[in-house]
Short mmCIF file of C-alpha atoms in Angstrom, two decimals:
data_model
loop_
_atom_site.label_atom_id
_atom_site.label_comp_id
_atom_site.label_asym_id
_atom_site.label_seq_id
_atom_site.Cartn_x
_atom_site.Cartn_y
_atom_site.Cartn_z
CA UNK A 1 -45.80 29.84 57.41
CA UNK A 2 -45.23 28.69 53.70
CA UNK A 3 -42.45 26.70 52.13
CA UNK A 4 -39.86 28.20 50.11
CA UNK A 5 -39.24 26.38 46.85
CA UNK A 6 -36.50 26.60 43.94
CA UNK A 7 -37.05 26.45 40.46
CA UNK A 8 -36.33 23.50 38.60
CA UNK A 9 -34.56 24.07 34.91
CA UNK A 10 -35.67 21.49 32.44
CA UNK A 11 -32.07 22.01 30.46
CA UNK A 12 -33.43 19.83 27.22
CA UNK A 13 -36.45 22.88 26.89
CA UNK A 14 -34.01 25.19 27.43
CA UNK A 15 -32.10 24.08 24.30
CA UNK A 16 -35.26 24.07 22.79
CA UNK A 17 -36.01 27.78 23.25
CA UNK A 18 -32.67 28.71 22.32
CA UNK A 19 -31.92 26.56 19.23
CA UNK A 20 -35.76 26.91 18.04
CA UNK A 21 -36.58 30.79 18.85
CA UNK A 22 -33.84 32.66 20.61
CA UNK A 23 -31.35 31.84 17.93
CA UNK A 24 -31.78 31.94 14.25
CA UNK A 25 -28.85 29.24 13.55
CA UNK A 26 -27.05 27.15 14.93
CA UNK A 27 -23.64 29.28 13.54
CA UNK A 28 -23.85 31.62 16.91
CA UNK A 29 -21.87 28.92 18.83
CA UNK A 30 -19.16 30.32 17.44
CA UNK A 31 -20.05 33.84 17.70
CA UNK A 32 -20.90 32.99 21.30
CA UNK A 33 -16.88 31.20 21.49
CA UNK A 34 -15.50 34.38 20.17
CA UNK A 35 -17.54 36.96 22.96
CA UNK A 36 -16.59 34.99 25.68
CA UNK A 37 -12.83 34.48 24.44
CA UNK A 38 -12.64 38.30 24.06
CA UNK A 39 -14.19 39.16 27.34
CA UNK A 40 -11.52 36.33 29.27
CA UNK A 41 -8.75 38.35 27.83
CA UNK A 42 -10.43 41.68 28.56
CA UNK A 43 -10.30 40.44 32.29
CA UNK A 44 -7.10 39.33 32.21
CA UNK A 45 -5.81 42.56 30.95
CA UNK A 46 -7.42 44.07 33.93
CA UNK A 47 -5.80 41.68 36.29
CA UNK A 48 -2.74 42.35 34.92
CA UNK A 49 -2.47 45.48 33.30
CA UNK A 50 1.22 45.11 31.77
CA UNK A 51 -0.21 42.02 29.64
CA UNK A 52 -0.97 42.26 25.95
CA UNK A 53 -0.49 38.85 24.49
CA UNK A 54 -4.18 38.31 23.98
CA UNK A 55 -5.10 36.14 21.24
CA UNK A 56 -7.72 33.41 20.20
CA UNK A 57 -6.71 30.20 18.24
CA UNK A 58 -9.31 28.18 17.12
CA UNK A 59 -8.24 23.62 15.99
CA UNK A 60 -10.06 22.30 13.14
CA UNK A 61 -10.29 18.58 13.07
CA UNK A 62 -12.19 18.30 9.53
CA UNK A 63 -15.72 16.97 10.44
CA UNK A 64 -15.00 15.66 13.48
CA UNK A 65 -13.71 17.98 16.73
CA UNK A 66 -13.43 21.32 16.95
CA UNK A 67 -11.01 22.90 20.00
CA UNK A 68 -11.71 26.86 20.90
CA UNK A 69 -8.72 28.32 22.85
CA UNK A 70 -8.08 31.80 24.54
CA UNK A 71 -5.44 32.76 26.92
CA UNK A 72 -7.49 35.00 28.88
CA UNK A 73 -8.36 34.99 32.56
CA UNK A 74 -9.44 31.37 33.10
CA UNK A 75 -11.59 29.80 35.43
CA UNK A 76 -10.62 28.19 39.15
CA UNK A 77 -12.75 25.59 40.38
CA UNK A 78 -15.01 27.87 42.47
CA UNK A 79 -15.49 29.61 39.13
CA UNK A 80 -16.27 26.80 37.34
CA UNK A 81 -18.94 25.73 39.78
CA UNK A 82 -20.24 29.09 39.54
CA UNK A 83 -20.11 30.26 36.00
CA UNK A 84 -20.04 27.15 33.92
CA UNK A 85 -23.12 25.32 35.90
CA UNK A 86 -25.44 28.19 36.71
CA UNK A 87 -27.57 29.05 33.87
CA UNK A 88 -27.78 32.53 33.52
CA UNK A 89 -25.07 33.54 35.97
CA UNK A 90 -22.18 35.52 34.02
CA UNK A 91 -18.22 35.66 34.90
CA UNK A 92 -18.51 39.31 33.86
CA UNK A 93 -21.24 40.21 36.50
CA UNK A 94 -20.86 42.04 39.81
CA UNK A 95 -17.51 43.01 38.82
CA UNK A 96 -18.58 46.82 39.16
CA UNK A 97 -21.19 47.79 41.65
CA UNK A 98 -23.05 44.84 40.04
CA UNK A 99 -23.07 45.25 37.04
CA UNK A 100 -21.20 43.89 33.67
CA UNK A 101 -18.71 46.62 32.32
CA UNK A 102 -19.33 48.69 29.39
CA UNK A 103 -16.00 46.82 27.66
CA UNK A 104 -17.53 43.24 27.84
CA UNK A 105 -19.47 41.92 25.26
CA UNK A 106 -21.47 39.30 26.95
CA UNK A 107 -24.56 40.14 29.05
CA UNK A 108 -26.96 37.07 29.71
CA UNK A 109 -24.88 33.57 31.02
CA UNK A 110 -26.56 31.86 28.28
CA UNK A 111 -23.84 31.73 25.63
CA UNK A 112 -22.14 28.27 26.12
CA UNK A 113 -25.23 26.50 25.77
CA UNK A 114 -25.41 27.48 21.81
CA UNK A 115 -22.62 25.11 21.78
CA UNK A 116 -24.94 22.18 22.52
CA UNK A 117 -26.53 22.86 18.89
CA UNK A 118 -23.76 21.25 17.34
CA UNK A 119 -22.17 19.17 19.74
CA UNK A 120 -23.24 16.61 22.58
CA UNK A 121 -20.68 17.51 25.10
CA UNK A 122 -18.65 20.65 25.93
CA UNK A 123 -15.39 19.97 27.24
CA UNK A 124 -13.50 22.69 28.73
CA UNK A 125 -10.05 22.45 30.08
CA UNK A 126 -8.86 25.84 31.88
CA UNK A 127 -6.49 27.23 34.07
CA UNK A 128 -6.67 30.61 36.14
CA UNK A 129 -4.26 33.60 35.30
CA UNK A 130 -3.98 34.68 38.98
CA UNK A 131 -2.55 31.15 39.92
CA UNK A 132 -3.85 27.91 41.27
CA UNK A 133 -4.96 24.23 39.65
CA UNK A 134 -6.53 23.53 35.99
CA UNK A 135 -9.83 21.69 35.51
CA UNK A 136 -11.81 19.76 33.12
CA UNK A 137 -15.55 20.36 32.76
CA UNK A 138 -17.77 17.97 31.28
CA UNK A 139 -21.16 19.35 30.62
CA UNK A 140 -23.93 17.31 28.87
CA UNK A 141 -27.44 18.41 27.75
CA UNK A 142 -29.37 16.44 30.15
CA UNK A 143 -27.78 19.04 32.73
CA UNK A 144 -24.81 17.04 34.12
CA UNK A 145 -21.58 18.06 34.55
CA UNK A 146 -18.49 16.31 35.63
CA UNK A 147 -15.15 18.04 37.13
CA UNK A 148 -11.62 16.42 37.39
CA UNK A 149 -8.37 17.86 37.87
CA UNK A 150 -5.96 18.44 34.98
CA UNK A 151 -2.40 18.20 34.72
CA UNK A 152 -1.51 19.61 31.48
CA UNK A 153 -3.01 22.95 31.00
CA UNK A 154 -1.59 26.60 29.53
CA UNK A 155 -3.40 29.73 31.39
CA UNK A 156 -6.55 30.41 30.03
CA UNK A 157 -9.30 27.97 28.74
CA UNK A 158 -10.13 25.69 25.77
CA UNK A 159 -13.75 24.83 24.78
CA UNK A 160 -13.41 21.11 22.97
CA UNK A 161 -16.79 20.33 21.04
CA UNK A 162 -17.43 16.69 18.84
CA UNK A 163 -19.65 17.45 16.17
CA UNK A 164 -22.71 15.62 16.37
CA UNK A 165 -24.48 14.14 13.38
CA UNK A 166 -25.67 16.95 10.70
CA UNK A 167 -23.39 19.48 12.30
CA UNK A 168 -20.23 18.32 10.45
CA UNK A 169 -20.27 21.41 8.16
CA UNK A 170 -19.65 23.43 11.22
CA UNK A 171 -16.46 21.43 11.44
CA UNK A 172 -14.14 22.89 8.54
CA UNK A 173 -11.58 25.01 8.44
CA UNK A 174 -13.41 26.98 5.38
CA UNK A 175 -16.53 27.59 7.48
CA UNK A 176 -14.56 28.04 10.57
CA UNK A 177 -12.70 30.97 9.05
CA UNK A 178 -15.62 32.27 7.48
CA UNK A 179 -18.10 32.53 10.83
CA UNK A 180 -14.70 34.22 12.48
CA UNK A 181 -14.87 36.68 9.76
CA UNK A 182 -18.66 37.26 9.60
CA UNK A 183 -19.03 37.80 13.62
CA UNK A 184 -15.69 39.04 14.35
CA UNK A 185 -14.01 40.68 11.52
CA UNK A 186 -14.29 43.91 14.00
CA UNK A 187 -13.22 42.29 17.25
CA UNK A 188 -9.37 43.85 18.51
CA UNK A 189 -8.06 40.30 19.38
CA UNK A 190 -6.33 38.15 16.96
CA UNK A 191 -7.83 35.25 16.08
CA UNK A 192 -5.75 32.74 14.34
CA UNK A 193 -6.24 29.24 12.85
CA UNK A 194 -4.15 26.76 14.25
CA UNK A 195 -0.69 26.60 11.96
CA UNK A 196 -1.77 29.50 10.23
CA UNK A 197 0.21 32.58 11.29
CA UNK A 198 -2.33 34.98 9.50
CA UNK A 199 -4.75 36.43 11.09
CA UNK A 200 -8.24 36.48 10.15
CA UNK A 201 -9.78 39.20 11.68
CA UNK A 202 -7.93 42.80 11.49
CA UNK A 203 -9.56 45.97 10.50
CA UNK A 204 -9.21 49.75 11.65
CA UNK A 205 -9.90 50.83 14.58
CA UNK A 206 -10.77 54.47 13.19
CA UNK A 207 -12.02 54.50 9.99
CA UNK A 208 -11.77 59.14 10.51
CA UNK A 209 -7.96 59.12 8.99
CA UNK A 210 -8.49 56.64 6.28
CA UNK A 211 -8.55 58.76 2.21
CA UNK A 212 -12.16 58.07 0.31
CA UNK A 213 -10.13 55.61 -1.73
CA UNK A 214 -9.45 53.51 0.82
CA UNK A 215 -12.60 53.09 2.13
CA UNK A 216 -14.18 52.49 -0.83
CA UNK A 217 -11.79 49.45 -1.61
CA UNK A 218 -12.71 48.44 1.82
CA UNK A 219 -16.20 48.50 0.78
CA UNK A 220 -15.88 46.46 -2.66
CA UNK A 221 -13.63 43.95 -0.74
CA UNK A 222 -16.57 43.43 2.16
CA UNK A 223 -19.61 43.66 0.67
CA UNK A 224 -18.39 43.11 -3.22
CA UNK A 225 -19.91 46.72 -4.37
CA UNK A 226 -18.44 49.33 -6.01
CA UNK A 227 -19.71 51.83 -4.50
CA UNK A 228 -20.56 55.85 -5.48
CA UNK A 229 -19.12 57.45 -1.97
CA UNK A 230 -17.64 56.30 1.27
CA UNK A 231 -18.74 58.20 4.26
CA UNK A 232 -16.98 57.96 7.87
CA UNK A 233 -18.57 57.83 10.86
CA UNK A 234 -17.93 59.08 14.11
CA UNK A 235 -19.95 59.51 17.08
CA UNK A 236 -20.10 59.05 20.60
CA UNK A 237 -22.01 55.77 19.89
CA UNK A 238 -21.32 54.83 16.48
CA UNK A 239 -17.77 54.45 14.25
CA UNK A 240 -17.44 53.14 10.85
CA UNK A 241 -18.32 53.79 7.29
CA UNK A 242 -21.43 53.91 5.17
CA UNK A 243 -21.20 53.22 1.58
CA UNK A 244 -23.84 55.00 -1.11
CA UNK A 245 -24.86 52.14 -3.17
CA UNK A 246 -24.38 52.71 -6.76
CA UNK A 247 -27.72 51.71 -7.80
CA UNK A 248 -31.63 52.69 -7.19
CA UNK A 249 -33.15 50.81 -4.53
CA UNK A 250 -37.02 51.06 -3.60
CA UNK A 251 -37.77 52.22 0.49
CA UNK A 252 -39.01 48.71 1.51
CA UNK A 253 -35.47 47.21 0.66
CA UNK A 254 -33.73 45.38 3.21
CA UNK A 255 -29.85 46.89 3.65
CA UNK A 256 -27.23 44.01 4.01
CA UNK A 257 -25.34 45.92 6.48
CA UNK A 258 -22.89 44.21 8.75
CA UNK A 259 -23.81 46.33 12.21
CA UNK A 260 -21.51 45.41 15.33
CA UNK A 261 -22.28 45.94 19.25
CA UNK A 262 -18.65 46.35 20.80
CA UNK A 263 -17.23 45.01 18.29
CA UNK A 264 -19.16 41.78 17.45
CA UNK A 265 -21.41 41.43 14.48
CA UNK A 266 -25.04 42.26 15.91
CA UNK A 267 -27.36 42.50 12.72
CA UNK A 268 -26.85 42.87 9.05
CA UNK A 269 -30.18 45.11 8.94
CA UNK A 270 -30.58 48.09 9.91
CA UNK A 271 -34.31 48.88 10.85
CA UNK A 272 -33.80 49.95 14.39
CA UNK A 273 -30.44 51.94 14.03
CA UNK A 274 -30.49 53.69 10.69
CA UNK A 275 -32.65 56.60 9.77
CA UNK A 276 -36.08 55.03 7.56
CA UNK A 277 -34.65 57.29 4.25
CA UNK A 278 -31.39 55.49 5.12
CA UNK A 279 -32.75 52.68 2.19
CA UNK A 280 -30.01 54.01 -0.37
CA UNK A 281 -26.63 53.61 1.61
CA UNK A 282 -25.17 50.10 2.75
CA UNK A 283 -22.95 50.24 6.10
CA UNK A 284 -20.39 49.03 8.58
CA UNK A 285 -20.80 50.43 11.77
CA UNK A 286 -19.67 49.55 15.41
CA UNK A 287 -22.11 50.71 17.94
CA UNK A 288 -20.75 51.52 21.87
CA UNK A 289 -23.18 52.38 25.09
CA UNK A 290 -26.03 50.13 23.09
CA UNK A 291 -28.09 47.69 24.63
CA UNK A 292 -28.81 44.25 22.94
CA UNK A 293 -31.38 42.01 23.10
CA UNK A 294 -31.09 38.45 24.53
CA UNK A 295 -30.41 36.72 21.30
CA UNK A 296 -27.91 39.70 20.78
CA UNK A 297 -29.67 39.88 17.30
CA UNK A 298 -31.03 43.32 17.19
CA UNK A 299 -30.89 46.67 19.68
CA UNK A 300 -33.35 46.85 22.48
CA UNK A 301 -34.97 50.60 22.06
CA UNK A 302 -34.46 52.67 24.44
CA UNK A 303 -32.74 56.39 24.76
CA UNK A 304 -29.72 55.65 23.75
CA UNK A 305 -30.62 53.88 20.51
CA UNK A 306 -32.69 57.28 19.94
CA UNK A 307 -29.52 59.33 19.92
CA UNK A 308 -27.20 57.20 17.73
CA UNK A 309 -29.92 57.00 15.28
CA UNK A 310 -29.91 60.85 15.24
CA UNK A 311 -25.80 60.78 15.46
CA UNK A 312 -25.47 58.57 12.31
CA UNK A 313 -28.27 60.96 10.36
CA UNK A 314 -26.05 64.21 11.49
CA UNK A 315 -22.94 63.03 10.31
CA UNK A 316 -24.44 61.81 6.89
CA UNK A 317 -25.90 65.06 6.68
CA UNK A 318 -22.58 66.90 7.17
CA UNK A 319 -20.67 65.01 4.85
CA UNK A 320 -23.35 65.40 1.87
CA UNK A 321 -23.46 69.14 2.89
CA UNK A 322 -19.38 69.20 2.75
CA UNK A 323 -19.75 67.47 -0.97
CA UNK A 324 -22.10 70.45 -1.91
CA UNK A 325 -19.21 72.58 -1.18
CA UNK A 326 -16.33 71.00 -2.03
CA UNK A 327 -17.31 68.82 -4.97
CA UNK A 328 -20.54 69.56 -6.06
CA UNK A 329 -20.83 67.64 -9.47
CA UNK A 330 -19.68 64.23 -7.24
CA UNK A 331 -22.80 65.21 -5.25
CA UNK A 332 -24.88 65.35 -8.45
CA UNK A 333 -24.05 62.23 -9.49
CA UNK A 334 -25.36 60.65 -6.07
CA UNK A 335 -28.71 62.46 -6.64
CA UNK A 336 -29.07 61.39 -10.36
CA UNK A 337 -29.17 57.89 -8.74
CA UNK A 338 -30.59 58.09 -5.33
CA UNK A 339 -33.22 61.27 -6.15
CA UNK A 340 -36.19 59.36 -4.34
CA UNK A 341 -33.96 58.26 -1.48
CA UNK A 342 -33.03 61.81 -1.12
CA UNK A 343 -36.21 63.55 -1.54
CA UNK A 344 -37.28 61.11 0.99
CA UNK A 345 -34.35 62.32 3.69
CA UNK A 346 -35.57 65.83 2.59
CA UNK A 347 -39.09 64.76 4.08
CA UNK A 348 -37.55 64.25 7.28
CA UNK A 349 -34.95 67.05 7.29
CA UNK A 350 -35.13 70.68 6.51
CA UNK A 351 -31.84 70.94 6.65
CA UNK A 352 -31.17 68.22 3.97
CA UNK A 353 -34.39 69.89 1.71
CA UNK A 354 -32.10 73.21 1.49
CA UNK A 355 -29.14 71.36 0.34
CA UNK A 356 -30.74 69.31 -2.19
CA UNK A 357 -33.27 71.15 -3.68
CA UNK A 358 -31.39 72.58 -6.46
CA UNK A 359 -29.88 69.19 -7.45
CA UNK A 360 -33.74 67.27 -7.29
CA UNK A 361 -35.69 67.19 -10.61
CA UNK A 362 -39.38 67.83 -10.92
CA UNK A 363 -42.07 66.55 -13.54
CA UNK A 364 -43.64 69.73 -14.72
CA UNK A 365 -45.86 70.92 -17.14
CA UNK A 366 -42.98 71.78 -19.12
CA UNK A 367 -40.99 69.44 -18.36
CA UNK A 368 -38.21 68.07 -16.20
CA UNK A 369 -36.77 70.80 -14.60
CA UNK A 370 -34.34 70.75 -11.43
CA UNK A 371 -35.20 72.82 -7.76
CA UNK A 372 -32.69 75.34 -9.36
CA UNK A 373 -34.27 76.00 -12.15
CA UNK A 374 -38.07 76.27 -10.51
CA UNK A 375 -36.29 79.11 -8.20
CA UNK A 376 -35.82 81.35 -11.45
CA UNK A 377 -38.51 79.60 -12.43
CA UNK A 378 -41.02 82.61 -10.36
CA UNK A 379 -44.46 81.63 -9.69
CA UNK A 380 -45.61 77.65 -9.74
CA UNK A 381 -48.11 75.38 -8.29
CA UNK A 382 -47.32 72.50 -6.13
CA UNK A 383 -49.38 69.26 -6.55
CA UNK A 384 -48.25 66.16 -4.64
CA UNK A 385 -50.61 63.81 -5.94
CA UNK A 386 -48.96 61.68 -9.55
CA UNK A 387 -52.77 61.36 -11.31
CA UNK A 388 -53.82 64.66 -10.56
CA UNK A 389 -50.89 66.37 -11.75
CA UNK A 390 -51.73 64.19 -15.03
CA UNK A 391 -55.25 65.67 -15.30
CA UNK A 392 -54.50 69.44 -14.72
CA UNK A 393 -51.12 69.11 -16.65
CA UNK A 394 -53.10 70.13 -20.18
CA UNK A 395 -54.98 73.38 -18.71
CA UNK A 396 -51.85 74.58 -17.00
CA UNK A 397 -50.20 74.29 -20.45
CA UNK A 398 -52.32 75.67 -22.41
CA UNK A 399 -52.53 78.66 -20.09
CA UNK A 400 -48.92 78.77 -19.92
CA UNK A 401 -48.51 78.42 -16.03
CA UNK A 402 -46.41 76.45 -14.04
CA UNK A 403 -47.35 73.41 -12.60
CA UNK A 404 -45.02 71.04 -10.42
CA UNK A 405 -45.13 66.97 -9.24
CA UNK A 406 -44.14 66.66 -6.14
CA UNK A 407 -44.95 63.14 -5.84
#
């Protein structure tokens, strides 16, 4: 009969991978602070369903110490044992039928180790919301950990990191405040600096009710465009706006879209989500029922990524096909600027080539002329190709036909 054997974690190569390939920076730390601080108050809140005093407040001591709070569910020491020292094992798992809630954020039990790339130690000092003694954890990245009991603790926990040498940056109330924003502009809990009453993450939760000139200040205040056209969106897996930028851009450009997975920033591009003629608009969206991958830096493809892809495409659709009815010449001026963009969605879309056709312009062999104006236009031929429609351009002019670039 053979042995049974356990695995043995080398935690220093585990740092490795994650500071060297699963993450791109060492800024996640915070991102990964923020997803677990929601999803302790999300617990709580189920725990106690008459509680809504959720918030996250984050202590800046310039270039030196950095302390995380949230008054969410906390940790008892069986928890502690469980959650903060077993690699990944996460407090949101098993909860239902064995599996981690829809409403949590967090998937993989790997997130407080990001906090080693900037610190040597991670403190944490918490208390459980259902009653019973506070802790301190001491964890170290040789894989220690140390646990003592703790007087002086409000429910909920506290993540204290010392910023080791280089990582000092991390440890200023300017960057603080601007990572918060970044990751978790979208998040529904406050998150405060400490002696600072304003908040520094609130948005709408619905961006459906909101007039075209909001949104489009919303826009120029985020992503410092002014844009031609807001467009809401609202699916079963997607919510948010998408901006039409108010310039050309070529097919292979890379969007700076700011793209959130319940709530927390996932990607600013949008290859996987968006539709590929999707080039010419810039977005925020919140995705729901999505599934991330481990370094929670892109979507993992699967069915359900299919379907919001097609959601977001239907509702652009509508609301370009609503601006052919309602104001046309608005819709004009997006196709005066975007005309390859659109002639590419047209590719992809009948639906989209019958709404836009009369607004596209042609190279002919007399000239520009619009889809409108071919209609009336009677009898043409259609070349796609740019150099042959150059070489045949002379003979269909001088025989007075109608030829038409498609390309």
């Amino acid at each position: 009969m053979s042995d049974t054997y356990h695995f043995q974690v080398n935690l220093g190569g585990m740092l490795d991978v994650l500071s060297n390939h699963l993450y791109k920076s060492p800024d996640v730390f915070l991102r990964e602070l923020l997803q677990n601080g929601v999803d302790a108050i999300t617990l709580r809140q189920k725990s106690q369903p008459d509680w809504n005093g959720g918030k996250i407040t984050i202590t800046v001591e310039p270039g030196r110490r950095l302390v995380f709070r949230n008054n969410g569910a906390g940790l008892s020491e069986e928890g502690i044992h469980r959650f903060l020292a077993v690699i990944g094992q996460s407090s949101k798992t098993e909860l239902v039928n064995g599996k981690i809630p829809e409403d949590y954020i967090g998937r993989f039990g790997i997130g407080l180790l990001s906090c080693f790339m900037v610190s040597d130690s991670i403190v944490v000092h918490t208390r459980p919301a259902v009653g019973g003694a506070a802790h301190m954890w001491t964890g170290l990245p040789d894989g220690t950990y140390a646990l003592e009991p703790l007087e002086e603790c409000p429910v909920g926990t506290s993540v204290i990191l010392t910023a080791k040498p280089g990582m000092e940056h991390y440890f200023q109330h300017r960057k603080v405040a601007e990572l918060v924003r970044y990751y978790g502009l979208a998040l529904p809990v406050p998150v405060y600096l400490s002696g600072n009453p304003e908040r520094l993450n609130s948005i709408p939760a619905d961006f459906t009710g909101i007039s075209r000139s909001q949104l489009l200040s919303f826009g120029e205040w985020l992503f410092e465009e002014e844009f031609l056209e807001a467009i809401p969106i609202q699916t079963p897996h997607i919510s948010g706006v998408s901006y039409v930028l108010p310039y050309r851009t070529a097919p292979a450009a890379k969007g700076r879209h700011r793209i959130y997975l319940k709530q927390m920033l996932l990607t600013e591009r949008g290859d996987t989500l968006l539709p590929p003629w999707a080039f010419f608009l810039q977005c925020f969206l919140n995705t729901r029922g999505l599934r991330p991958t481990a370094s929670r830096e892109d979507f993992y493809e699967d069915g359900a990524l299919s379907s919001a892809r097609e959601e977001f495409a239907a509702a652009v659709r509508r609301h370009l096909a609503q601006l052919a009815e309602e104001d046309p010449d608005r819709l004009k001026g997006i196709v005066s600027v975007h005309a390859e963009a659109i002639k590419a969605m047209a590719v992809w879309d009948d639906e989209l080539f019958q709404l836009f056709i009369d607004y596209l312009s042609f190279e002919t062999s007399e000239g520009l002329m619009t889809g409108a104006a071919l209609k009336r236009a009677g009898e043409a031929v259609w070349v796609h190709s740019v150099p042959k429609f150059k070489q045949l351009k002379p003979i269909f002019m001088a025989q007075g036909r109608l030829l038409t670039c498609t390309g």
